[in-house]
Amino acid sequence: MRLLFVAAFALLVLSTFDKADSSAYDKIVAHSRIRAREQGPNVCALQQVMGTKKKYFSTCRNWYRGAICGKKATVLYECCPGYMKLDGMHGCPAVAPIDHVYGTLGLVKAMSTQNYADISKLRPEIEGPGSFTLFAPSDEAWDLLDESMKSALVSNVNIELYNALHYHMANKRFLTKDLKNGITITSMYNNLGLLINHYSNGVVTVNCARIIHGNQISTNGVVHVIDRVISAVGNTIQDVVEVEDDLSILSDMASASGLLDKLGQSGHFTLFAPTNEAFEKLDSDVLERIKNDKNALQALLNFHLLNSVQCSEAIMAGSSYETLEGNNIEIGCDGDSLTVNGVKMVRKKDVVTANGVIHLIDQVLMPDSAKQVMELVGSSQSMFGDMVSELGLSASMRSEAEYTLLAPFNAAFSDEVMSMDQSFLRLILENHILKNKIALGELYNGQRLETIMGKFLRVFIYRTAVCIENSCLVRGSKEGSNGALHLMRTLLKPAVKNMYEILTEDGGFKIFLSLVESAGLTDLLKQEGDFTLFAPTDKAFAGLSKRDLTLLKSDINALRTILLYHFSNGVFIGGGLETGVTNLLKSLQGSNLKLISANNSVQVNSVQVPEADMMAMNGVIHFINSVLYPGDIPVGSQDLLSLLNRLISYMQIKHISGFKYQEIPLTFMKRIITHVVQEVPNVTTVTRVIQREPIKVTRVIEGDPSVTKVTRVIEGEPSITKVTRVIEGEPSITKVTRVVQGPQYSVNRGTTNIDLEGIDLSQFTTTEGNSQLLEPDSERTAKIIHGGSSRRTSMRRTQAGTRRKTRPEN
């Protein structure tokens, strides 16, 4: 009874201190106690993998899944460490009696270790005074030990067994809360280190052996039961790689990359070491390319290396870990097998070294950073990869150049696409290959991306999406050694026409275009910019009479209010809209448009968009079959209200008698000025001298005029400048006339005659032999340039091919 009181008092004191600094192991045990509270006091719930003797204080994740490492686990209820049952009483109400380390071994049922302590003459030491920590292998752990090794331990006058047990001991008491992750404890055998890892899932390992029953207090220390017999560690990862015959290729590659020395440095590493067989599985060309590319070689090897120690016993489910290459791999388990990225590839696990652990694998882990850009294409984009190869595009990609692939999913290659003429399909796929390597983080709104054929694609950045032209990126971008790959939802359809051209050629927007012209907004459809247009089809105006259209056009402010509500500044495509919420777009009129994207469809102000994402060079068009109207703007005219109610059924338009529409400043409109440069016919003068008579004949030969028309956008007021330059040389005279005219606010499409009306050309004459024109005097030059009259008079164009006669000299 007195012994029980002493044990209870010792546990109470220790637990008081432990609560101030509990560990992950302690928390898992506490949670196990809570799960088993219905079983009585001090009972813990454990999970045991079916078909094995492996038991765990389970995490919540494994508890609710009912499995560990993918294998079904049953629930066991046992006394928590330090407690025991009493006959006829519920749960585990008694505190286990406290004893010295040797006696405690019997209490935790580590009978083999207790027996070997007797054989090796260790018993007196662990019964005597001191403060020890003994990591005691369980009986099952001794059974797993190779028989030849076990025999070697108990022979040689028991010295080896004594040293082995001493290596499992430390000359200081360490509870699980003291076993911090990454520390090294000095053992009692030649001061060799014991490598401690304490994981967030509550697993604590010593040289990768798991503590299965911890914190069993004794009068002269503490006992932790572990699941395997541990051996002394002295070599580094570098030492193992260099001497292991099956790792010779890895050793050579690590040496060539400069990584081998790192493997010999102090630290806490995990190396997934590909065997020679693993490297031989690679395509010989790929292996040779990587060997000759130091960056790719370093990336490859660093992808097999973690900056942490991951022992196999700590892996209870799949978890992601960052490699030294920068990307992650998933380490998991399948029963007793360790998996990497879901594949059973570990041939030998837990080779413990002084600076980490090695797991031998029979496959090479290939990071994206060591791949060529075409090797980044995955199975979900295989059709894209196949077509790029079949159409000869991959063969034209130089290995030393960098590219970016915009790879659509296989679903984008429908029967209709695959039935296209191959030359046309090649043109489409050329838009999916960019000249340079552009990572996801380098994309920005308004960016122009150049394809391998010199075309430019626009980038649009939204709250939850990154889009290129009409297609948005999907999570999963990759970066290779000479390029990048971005996953795309659909095939790209780059713009080749502006809004005006698209609507005109479609033929279904005649009424809308007529109204736009009446409102003086046609240039908005033509000018450069980034706009979104919800374009009402002719169906939206069905039933309107000429009188109705006249009424719409009668008030330009009202008409502009209605039309500009269909425009927004910025390009917004369907895939860029955030789903499940209302996306507000400010219209050019000033009121908001309300867009909702759901189930692969788009609605604007509750109006369905039947055809979306018609890409234009100056924005995007969405076709709608209804007219939109700003809900916060009333109507003052009863006639106009009646007309709008016939056009708009999705909302109730407010009527305020006498309301006047305000003029909307067209600050977003650009003045389009035509800049015409015209050259007069080239004139060559030839003089023939006849010896018999002093007669000089001059022949004038005129060539056809050359006219170049250039359109420039100038924000300022138009101006008119007339320049006449006369250049005379011998024996020919060349005359050039340049007319720079600032025209109106719009330009008609197509080829038109050049209007020179209003410019008096009578003052521009051809002068022969005027040396004053050749003088470099700036004042004379200024007089010649500005000498023409500014009055507007009519003028006729000189027809090509006419001859001018000159009077013969006397």
PDB file of C-alpha atoms in Angstrom, residues 6 74 98 118 177 216 232 404 416 689 705 790 796:
ATOM      1  CA  VAL A   6       4.607   6.613  -3.470  1.00  0.00           C
ATOM      2  CA  THR A  74      -9.835  -2.439 -35.157  1.00  0.00           C
ATOM      3  CA  ILE A  98       6.837   2.017  -9.262  1.00  0.00           C
ATOM      4  CA  ASP A 118      20.481 -10.549 -16.887  1.00  0.00           C
ATOM      5  CA  LYS A 177       7.991  15.856 -23.801  1.00  0.00           C
ATOM      6  CA  GLN A 216       6.807   4.325 -17.733  1.00  0.00           C
ATOM      7  CA  ALA A 232      24.816   2.142 -33.746  1.00  0.00           C
ATOM      8  CA  THR A 404       5.280  28.003 -73.140  1.00  0.00           C
ATOM      9  CA  GLU A 416     -15.658  18.507 -85.043  1.00  0.00           C
ATOM     10  CA  VAL A 689      20.798  68.777-128.019  1.00  0.00           C
ATOM     11  CA  PRO A 705       1.098  58.722-108.772  1.00  0.00           C
ATOM     12  CA  SER A 790      -5.054  79.319 -96.167  1.00  0.00           C
ATOM     13  CA  ARG A 796      -9.035  68.983-109.099  1.00  0.00           C
TER      14      ARG A 796
END
